[in-house]
CSV table of C-alpha atoms in Angstrom, one decimal:
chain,number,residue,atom,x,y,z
M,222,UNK,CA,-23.1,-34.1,10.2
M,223,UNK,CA,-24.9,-33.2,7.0
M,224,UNK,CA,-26.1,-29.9,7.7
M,225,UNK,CA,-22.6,-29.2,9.0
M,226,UNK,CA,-20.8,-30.2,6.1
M,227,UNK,CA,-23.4,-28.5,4.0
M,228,UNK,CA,-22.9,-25.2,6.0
M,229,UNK,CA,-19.1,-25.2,5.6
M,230,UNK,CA,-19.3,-26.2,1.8
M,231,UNK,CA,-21.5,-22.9,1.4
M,232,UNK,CA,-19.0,-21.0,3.3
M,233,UNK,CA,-16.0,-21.7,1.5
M,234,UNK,CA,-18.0,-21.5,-1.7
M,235,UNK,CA,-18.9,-17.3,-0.8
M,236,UNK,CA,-14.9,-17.3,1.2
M,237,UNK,CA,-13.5,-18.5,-2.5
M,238,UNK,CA,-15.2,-16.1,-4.6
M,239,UNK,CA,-14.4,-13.1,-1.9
M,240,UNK,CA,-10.9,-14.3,-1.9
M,241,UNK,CA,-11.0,-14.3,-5.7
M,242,UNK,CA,-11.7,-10.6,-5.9
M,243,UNK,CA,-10.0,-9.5,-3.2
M,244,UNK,CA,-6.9,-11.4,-4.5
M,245,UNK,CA,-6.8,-9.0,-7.8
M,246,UNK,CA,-8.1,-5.7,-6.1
M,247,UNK,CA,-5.3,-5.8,-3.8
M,248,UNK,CA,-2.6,-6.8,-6.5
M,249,UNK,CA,-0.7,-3.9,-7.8
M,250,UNK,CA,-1.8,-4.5,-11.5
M,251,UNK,CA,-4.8,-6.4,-11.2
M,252,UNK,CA,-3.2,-9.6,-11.6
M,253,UNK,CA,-2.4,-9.5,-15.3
M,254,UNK,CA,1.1,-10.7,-17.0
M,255,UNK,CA,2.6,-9.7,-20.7
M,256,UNK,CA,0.3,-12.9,-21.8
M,257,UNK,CA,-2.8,-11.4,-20.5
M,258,UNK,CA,-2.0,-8.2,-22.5
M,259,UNK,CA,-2.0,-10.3,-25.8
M,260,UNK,CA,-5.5,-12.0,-24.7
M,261,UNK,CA,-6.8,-8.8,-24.1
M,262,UNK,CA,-6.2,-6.9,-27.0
M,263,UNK,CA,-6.5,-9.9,-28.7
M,264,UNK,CA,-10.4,-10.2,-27.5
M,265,UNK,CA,-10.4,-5.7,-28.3
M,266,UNK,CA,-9.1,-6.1,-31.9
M,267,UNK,CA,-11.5,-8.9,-32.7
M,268,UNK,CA,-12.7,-10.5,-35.4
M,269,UNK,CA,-9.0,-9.2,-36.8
M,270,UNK,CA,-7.0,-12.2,-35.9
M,271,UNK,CA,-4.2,-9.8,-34.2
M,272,UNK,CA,-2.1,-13.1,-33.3
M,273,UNK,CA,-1.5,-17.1,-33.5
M,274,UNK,CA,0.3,-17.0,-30.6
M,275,UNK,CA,-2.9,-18.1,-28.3
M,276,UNK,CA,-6.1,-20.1,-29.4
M,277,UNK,CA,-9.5,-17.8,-30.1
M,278,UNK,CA,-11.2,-19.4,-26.9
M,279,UNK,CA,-10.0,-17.5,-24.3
M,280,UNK,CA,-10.1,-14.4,-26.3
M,281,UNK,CA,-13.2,-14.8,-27.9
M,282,UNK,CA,-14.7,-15.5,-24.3
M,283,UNK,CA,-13.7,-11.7,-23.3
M,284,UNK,CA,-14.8,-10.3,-26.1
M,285,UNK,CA,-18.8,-11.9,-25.4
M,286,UNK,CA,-18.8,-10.3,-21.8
M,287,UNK,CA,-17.7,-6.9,-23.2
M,288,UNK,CA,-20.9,-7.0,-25.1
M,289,UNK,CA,-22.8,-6.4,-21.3
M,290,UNK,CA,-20.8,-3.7,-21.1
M,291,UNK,CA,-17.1,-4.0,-19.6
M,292,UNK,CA,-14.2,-3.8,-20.6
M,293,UNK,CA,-11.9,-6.8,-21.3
M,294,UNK,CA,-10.2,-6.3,-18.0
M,295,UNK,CA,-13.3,-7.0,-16.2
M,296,UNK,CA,-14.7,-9.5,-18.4
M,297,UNK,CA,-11.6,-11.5,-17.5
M,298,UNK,CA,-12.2,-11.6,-14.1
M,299,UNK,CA,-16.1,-12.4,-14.2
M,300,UNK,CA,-15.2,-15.5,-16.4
M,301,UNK,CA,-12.8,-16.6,-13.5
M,302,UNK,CA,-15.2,-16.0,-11.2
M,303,UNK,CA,-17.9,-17.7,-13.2
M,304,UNK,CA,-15.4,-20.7,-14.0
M,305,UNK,CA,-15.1,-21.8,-10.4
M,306,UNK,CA,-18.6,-21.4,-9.6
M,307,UNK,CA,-19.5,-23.5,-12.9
M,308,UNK,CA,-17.5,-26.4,-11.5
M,309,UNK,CA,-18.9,-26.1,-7.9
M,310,UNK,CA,-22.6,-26.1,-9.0
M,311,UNK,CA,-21.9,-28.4,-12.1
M,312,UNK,CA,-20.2,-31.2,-9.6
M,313,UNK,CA,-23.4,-30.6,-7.4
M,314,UNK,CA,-26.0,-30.9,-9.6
M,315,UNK,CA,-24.3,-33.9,-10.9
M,316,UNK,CA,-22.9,-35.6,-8.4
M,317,UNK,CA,-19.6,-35.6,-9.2
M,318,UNK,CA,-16.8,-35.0,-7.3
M,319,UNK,CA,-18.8,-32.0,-5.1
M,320,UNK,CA,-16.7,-31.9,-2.1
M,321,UNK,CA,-13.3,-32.5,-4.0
M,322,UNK,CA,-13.9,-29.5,-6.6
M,323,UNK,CA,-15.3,-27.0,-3.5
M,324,UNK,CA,-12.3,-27.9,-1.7
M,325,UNK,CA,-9.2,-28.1,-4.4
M,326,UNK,CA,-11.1,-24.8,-5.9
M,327,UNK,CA,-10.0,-23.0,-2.0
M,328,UNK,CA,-6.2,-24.3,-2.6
M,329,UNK,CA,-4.9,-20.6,-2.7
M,330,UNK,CA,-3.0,-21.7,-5.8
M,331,UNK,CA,-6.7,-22.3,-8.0
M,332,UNK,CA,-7.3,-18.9,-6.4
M,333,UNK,CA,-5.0,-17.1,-7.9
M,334,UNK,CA,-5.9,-18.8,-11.3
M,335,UNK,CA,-9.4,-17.4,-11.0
M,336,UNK,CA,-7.9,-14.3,-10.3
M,337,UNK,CA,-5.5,-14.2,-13.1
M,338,UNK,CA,-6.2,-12.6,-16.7
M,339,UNK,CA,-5.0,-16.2,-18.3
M,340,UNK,CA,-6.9,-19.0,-20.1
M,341,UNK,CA,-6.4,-21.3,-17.7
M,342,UNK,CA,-9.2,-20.1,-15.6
M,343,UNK,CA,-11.2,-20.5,-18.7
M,344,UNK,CA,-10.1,-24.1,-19.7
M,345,UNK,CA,-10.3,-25.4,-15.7
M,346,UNK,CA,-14.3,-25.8,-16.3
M,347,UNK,CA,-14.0,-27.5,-19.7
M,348,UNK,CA,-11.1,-30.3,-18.0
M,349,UNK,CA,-14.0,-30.8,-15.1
M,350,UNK,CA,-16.5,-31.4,-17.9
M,351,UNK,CA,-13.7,-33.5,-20.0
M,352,UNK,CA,-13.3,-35.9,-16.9
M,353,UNK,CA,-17.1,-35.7,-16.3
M,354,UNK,CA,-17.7,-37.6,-20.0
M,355,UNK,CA,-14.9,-39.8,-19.8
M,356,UNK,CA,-16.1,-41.3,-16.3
M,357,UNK,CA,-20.0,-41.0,-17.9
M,358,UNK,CA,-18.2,-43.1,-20.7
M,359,UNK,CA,-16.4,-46.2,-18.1
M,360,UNK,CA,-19.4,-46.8,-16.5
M,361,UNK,CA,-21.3,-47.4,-19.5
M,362,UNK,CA,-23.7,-44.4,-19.0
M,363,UNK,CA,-22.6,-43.2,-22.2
M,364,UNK,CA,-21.8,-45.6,-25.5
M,365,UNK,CA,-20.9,-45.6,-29.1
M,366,UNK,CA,-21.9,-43.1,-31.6
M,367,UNK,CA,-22.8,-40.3,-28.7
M,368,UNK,CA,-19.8,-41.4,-26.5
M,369,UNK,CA,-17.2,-40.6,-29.4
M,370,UNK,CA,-19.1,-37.6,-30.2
M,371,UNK,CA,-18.9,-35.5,-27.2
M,372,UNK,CA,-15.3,-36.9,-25.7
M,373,UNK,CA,-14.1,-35.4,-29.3
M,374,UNK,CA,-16.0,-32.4,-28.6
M,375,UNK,CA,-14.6,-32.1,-25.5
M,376,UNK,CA,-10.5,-32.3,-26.5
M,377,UNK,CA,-11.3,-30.0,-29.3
M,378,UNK,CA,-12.7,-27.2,-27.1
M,379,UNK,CA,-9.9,-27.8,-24.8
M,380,UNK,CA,-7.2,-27.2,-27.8
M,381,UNK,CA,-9.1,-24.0,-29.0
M,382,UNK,CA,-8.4,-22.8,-25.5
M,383,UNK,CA,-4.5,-23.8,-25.0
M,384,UNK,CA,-2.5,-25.6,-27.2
M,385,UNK,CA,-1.5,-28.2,-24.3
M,386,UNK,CA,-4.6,-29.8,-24.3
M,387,UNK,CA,-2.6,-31.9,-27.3
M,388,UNK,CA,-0.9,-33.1,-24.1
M,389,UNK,CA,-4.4,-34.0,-22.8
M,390,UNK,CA,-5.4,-35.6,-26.6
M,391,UNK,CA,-2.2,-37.9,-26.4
M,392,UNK,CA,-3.3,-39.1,-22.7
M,393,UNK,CA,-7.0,-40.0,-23.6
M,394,UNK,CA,-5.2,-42.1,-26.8
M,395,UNK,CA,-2.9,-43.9,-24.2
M,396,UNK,CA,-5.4,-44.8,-21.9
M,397,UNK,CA,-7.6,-46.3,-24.8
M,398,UNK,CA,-4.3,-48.7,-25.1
M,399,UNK,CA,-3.7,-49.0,-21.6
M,400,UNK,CA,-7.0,-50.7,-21.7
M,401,UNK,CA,-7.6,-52.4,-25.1
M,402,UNK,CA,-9.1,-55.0,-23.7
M,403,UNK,CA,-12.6,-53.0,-22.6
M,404,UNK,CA,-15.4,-52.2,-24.5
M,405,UNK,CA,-14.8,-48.3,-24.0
M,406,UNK,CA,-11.3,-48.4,-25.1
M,407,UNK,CA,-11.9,-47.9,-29.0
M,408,UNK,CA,-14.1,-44.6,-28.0
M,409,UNK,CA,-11.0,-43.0,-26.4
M,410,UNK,CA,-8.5,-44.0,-28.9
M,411,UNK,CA,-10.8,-43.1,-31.9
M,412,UNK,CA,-11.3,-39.8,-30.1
M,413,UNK,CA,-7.8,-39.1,-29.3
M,414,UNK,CA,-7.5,-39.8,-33.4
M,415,UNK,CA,-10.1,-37.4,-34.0
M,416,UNK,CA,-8.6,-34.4,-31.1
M,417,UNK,CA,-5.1,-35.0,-33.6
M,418,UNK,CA,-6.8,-34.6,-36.7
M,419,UNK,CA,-8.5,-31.2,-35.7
M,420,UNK,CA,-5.0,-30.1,-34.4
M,421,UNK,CA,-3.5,-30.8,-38.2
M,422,UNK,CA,-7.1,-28.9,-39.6
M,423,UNK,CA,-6.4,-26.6,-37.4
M,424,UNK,CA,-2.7,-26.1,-38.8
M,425,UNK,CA,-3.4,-26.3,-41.9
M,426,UNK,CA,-6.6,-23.9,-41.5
M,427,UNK,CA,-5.9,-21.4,-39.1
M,428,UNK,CA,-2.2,-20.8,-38.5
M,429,UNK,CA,-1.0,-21.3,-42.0
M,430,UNK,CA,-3.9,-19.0,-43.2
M,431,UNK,CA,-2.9,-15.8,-40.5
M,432,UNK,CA,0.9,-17.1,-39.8
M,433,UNK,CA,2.6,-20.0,-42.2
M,434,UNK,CA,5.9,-19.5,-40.5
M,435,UNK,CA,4.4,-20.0,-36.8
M,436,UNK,CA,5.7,-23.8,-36.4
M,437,UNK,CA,8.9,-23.2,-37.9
M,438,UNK,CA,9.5,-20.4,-35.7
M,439,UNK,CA,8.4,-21.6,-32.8
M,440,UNK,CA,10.4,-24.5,-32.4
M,441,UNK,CA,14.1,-24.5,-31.7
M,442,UNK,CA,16.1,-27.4,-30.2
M,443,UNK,CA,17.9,-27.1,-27.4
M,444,UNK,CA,16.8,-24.3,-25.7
M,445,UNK,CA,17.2,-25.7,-22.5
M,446,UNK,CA,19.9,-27.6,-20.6
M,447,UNK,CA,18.1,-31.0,-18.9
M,448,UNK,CA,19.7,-29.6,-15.5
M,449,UNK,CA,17.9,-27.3,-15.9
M,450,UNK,CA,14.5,-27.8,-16.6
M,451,UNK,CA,15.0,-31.1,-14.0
M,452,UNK,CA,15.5,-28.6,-10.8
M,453,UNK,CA,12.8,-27.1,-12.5
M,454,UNK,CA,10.5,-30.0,-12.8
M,455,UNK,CA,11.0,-30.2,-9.2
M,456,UNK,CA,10.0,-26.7,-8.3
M,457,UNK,CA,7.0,-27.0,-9.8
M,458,UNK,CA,5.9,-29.9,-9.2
M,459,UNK,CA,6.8,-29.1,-5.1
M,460,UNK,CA,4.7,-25.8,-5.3
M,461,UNK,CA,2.2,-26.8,-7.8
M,462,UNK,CA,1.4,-29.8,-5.2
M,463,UNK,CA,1.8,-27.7,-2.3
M,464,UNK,CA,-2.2,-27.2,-0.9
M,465,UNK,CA,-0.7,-23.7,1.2
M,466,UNK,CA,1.3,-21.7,-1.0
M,467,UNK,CA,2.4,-22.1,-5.0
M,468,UNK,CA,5.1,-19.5,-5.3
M,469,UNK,CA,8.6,-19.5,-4.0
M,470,UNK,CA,10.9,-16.6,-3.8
M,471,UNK,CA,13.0,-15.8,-6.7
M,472,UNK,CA,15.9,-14.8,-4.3
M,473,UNK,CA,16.2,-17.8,-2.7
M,474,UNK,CA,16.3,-19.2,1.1
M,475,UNK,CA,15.5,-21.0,3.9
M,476,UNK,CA,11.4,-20.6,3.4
M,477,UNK,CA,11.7,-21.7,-0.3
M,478,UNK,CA,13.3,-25.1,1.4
M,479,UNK,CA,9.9,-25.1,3.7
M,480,UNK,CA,7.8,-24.4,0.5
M,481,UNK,CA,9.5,-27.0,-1.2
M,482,UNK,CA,9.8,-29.8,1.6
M,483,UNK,CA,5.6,-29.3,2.4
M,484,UNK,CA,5.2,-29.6,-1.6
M,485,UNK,CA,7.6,-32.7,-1.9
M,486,UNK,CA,5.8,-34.6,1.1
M,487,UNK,CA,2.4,-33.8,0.2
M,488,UNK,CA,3.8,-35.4,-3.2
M,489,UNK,CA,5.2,-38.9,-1.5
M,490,UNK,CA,1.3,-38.8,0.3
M,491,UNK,CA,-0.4,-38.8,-2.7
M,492,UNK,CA,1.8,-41.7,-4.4
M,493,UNK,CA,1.3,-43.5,-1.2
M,494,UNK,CA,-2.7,-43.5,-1.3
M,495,UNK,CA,-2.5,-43.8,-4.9
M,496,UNK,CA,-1.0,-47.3,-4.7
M,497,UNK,CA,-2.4,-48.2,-1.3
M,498,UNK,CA,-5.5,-47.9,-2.2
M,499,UNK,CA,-7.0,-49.8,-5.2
M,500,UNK,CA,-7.9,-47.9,-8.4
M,501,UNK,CA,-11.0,-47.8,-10.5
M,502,UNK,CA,-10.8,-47.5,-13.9
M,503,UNK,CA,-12.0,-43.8,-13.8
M,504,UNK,CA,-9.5,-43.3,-11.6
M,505,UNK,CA,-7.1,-44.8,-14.0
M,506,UNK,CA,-8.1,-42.6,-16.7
M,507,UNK,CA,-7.3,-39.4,-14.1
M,508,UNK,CA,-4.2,-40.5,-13.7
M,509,UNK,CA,-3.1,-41.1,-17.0
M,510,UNK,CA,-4.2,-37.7,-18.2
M,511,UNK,CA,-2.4,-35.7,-15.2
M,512,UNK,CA,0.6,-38.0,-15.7
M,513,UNK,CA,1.3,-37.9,-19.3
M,514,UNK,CA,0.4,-34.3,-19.0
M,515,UNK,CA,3.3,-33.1,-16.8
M,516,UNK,CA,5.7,-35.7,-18.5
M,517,UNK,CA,4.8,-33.9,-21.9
M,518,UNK,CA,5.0,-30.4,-20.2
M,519,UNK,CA,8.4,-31.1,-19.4
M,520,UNK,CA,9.9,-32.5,-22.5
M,521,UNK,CA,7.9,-30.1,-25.1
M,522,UNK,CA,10.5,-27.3,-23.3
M,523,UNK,CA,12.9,-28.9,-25.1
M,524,UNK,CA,11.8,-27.7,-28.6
M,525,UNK,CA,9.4,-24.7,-27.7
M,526,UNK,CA,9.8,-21.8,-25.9
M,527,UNK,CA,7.4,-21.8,-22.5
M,528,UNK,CA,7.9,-20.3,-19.1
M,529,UNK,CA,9.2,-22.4,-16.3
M,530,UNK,CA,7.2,-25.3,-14.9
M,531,UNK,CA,4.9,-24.0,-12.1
M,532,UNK,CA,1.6,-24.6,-10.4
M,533,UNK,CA,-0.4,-22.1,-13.6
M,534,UNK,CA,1.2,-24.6,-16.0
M,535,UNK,CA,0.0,-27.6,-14.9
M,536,UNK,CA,-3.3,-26.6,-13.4
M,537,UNK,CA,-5.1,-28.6,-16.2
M,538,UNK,CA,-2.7,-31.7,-15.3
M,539,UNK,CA,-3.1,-31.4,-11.6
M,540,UNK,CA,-6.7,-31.0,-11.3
M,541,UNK,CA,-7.5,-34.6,-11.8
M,542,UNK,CA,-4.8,-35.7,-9.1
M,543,UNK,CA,-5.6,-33.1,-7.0
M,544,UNK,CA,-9.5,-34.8,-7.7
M,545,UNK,CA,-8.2,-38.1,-7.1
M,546,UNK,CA,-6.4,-37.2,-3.8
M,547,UNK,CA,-8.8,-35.0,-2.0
M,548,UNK,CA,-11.3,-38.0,-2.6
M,549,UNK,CA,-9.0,-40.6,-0.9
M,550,UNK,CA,-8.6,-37.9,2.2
M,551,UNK,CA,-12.2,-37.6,2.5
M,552,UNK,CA,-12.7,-41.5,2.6
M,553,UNK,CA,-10.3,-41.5,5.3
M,554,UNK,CA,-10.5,-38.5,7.8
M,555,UNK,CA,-14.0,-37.6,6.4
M,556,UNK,CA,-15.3,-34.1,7.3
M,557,UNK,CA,-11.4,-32.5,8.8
M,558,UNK,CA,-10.4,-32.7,5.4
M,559,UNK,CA,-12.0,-29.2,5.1
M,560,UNK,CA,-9.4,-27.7,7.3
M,561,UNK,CA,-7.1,-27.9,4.7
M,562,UNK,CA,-9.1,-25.8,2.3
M,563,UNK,CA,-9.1,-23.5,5.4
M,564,UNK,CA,-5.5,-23.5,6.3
M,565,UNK,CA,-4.9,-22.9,2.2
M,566,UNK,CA,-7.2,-19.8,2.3
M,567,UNK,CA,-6.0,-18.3,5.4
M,568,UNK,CA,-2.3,-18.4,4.1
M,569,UNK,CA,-3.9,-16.8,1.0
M,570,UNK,CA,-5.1,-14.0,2.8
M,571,UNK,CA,-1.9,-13.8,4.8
M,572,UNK,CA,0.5,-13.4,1.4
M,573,UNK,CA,-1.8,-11.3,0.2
M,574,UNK,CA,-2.2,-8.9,2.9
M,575,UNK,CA,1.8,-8.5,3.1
M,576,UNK,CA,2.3,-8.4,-0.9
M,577,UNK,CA,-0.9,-6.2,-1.2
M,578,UNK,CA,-1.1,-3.3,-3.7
M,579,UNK,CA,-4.2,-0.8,-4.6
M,580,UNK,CA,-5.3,-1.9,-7.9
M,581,UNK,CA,-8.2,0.7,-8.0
M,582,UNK,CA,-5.8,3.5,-7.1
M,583,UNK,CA,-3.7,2.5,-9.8
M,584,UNK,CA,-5.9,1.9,-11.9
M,585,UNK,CA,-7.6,5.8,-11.5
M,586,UNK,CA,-4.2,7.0,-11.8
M,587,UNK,CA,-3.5,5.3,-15.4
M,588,UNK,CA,-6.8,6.4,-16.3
M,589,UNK,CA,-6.4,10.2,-15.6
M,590,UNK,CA,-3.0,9.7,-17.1
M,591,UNK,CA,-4.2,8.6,-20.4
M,592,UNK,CA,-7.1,11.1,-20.3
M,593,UNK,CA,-4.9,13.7,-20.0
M,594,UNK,CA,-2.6,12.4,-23.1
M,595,UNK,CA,-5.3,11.9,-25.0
M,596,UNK,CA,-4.7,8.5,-24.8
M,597,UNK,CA,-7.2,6.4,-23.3
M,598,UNK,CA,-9.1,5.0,-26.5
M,599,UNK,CA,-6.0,5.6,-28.8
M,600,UNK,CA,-3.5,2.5,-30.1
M,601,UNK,CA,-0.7,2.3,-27.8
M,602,UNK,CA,2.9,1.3,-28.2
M,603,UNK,CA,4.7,0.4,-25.2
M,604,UNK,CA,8.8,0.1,-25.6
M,605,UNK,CA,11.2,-1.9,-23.7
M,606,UNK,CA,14.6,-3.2,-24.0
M,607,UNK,CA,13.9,-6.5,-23.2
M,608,UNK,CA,10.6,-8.4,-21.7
M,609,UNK,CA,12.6,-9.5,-18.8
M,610,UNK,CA,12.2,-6.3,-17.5
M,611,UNK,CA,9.8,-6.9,-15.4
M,612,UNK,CA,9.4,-3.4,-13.5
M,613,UNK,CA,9.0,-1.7,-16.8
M,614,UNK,CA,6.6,-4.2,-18.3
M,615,UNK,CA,4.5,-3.5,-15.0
M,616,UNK,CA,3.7,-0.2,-16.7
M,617,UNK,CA,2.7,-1.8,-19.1
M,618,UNK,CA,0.5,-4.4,-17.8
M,619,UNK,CA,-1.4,-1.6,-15.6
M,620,UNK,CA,-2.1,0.6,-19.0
M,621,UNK,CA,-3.7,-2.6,-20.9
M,622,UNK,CA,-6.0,-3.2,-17.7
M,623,UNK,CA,-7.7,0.4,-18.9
M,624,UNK,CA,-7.0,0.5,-22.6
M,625,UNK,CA,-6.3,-3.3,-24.0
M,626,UNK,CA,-5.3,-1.7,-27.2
M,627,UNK,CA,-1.4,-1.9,-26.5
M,628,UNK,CA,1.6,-3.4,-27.7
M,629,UNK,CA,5.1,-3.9,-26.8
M,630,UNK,CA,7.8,-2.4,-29.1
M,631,UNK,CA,11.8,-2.8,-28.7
M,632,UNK,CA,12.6,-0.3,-30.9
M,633,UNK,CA,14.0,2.8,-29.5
M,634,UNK,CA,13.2,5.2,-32.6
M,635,UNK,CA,9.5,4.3,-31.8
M,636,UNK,CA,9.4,6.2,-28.6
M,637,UNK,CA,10.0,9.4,-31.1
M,638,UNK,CA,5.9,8.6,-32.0
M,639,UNK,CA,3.3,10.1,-29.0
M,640,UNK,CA,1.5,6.9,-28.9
M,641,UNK,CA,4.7,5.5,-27.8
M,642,UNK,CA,5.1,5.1,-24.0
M,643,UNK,CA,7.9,4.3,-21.8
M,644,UNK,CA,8.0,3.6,-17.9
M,645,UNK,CA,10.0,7.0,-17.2
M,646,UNK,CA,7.2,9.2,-19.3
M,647,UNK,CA,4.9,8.0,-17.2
M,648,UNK,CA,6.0,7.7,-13.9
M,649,UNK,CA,7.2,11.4,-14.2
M,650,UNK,CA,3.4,12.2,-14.3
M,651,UNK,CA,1.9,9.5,-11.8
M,652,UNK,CA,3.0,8.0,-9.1
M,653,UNK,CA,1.8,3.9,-8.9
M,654,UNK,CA,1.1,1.7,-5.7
M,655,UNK,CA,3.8,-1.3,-5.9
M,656,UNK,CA,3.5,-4.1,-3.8
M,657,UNK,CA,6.4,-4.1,-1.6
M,658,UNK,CA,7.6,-8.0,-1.9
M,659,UNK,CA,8.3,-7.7,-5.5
């Protein structure tokens, strides 16, 4: 039984980082967003601070591999790459949660986050470590002095990845209160103390130093209706808690209601084994952090302007109950819990086979157009009316995968300038692979 389970952990290991490629090549722009155009030429334009928008970690990250001699495109991807197989042979080497991490790492929705130019493939690795010191920290393996030290060092790399980890600060707090009463509880409530107090450093420091006006105009009351963002809540809770498939379709129907039902279940079956079964302390801690993650997730959309609740968002938040409930699965049904990782990869391959695009192809199509406008290792300025454009900013999001030095521009008089690209000056030139589900 333990060569067999050995033999299939190896597999999916290899399947996983196959899948992770393949999920990018074969993605129409590589599987980059507006944000990942900001990380990118944040990480080219560096050590100019070009933004306070995003924390220095990710960017900072893809500016080292560039130094072996990529570009920040493909740095991006090798960190993803590298973050999965981090945790796998981290949790093996330490005995930590092997199986669960192999297994919630081939959920087709951590696939695509390895895949995706976005921090959070970056910051997944540093919330396995995070939970790795906190449970080194309940069972007394690690104490006082040394126990506050590194659980601080811990939220304060998280934090100089994505500003949520504040979310993850607040929970490691709570669960100091939650248990008073034990000897470890003053190390996670002077920690969460010390995460806050780097935050208002980091204020003070940082952002009013580059950008003084960057709290005051970021938050803005009301921004969302609580109808809203409460069908919201519920899609992305349903998708990010679905093990086959994380996105629904925009337009609607019956298969969303499939997508939705699977997630929603799946949800009620982790609840249920959460209560049924009894819950160690460590586990405690996991759920407090995933909890009070979401909860805050939800109401910070109140005051500051974030995309829509989905499976990326919460991936930090998740991975701990993810953690939690793979482990109880395993306890029960033992070696067929793999067949879920399976069934999530296979539908992987499935929605992207039938959503596929040629990255490469576009890709030497952008580069022979930019080459040819002379172009390629210029500054670019990319207008558009509005970012909710989204075939437009495609163009845009292909370009910064061969020259990260772009930026968007709403100002019509700037396409007057060469440097200035729209969609129709370069689609008049080049024709580009589009995925055909858009």
């Amino acid at each position: 039984m333990k060569i067999k389970e050995k033999n299939i952990q190896i597999s999916l290991v290899i399947i996983i980082v196959m899948m992770t490629i393949l999920r990018f090549l074969l993605n129409e722009k590589g599987r980059v967003s507006p944000d990942s155009i900001r990380y990118m030429r944040f990480a080219h334009v560096f050590p100019t601070i070009d933004n306070t928008t995003t924390p220095v970690g990710y960017p900072l990250s893809i500016k080292l591999f560039t130094y072996l001699g990529m570009d920040e495109f493909w740095s991006s991807k090798v960190i993803g790459i590298l973050a999965f197989l981090f945790i796998a042979a981290f949790a093996w080497k330490k005995n930590f949660f092997f199986k669960e991490s192999v297994i919630v790492s081939a959920l087709f929705s951590f696939v695509s986050i390895y895949s995706f130019t976005m921090s959070e493939a970056l910051i997944l690795p540093f919330v396995f470590l995070f939970l790795y010191t906190a449970h080194l920290i309940i069972t007394g393996k690690l104490e006082k002095g040394k126990a506050v030290f590194y659980l601080s060092l811990s939220l304060i790399a998280l934090y100089n990845i994505r500003y949520s980890s504040l979310f993850i600060m607040g929970g490691t707090g709570l669960f100091g209160l939650l248990v008073w009463k034990k000897k470890y509880a003053r190390t996670f409530i002077i920690s969460g103390f010390i995460g806050c107090g780097f935050v208002a450093l980091y204020k003070f420091t940082f952002l009013d130093y580059f950008n003084e006006n960057y709290i005051k105009q970021s938050l803005e009351m009301g921004l969302h209706p609580t109808s809203q963002l409460l069908v919201e809540l519920f899609q992305g809770l349903a998708t990010t808690f679905n093990p086959f498939i994380h996105i629904a379709d925009p337009g609607g129907g019956l298969i969303n209601n499939v997508i939705y039902g699977i997630g929603f279940l799946n949800i009620c079956l982790m609840v249920f084994l959460f209560i049924k079964i009894r819950l160690s302390d460590s586990d405690l801690f996991f759920l407090v952090i995933g909890i009070s993650g979401i909860i805050c997730s939800f109401f910070v959309q109140y005051f500051y302007p974030v995309n829509p609740i989905d499976y990326r968002l919460l991936a930090p938040f998740s991975l701990p109950l993810w953690l939690m409930y793979f482990k109880r699965l395993f306890d029960i049904f033992n070696i067929k819990v793999y067949a879920m990782g399976v069934l999530s990869l296979l539908s992987g391959i499935l929605f992207t086979w039938l959503s596929k695009g040629n990255y490469l192809e576009n890709r030497k199509n952008i580069s022979q157009f930019l080459e040819t406008e002379n172009l390629k290792d210029k500054p670019i300025t990319f207008y558009l009316e509005t970012t909710e454009d989204l075939e437009k900013i495609q163009v845009a999001e292909l370009i910064s995968t061969v020259n990260s030095n772009i930026s968007l521009t709403f100002k019509p008089q700037d396409t007057l300038q060469k440097t200035t690209l729209t969609q129709y000056k370069v689609l008049q030139k080049i024709r580009i692979d589009k995925n055909k589900y858009q």
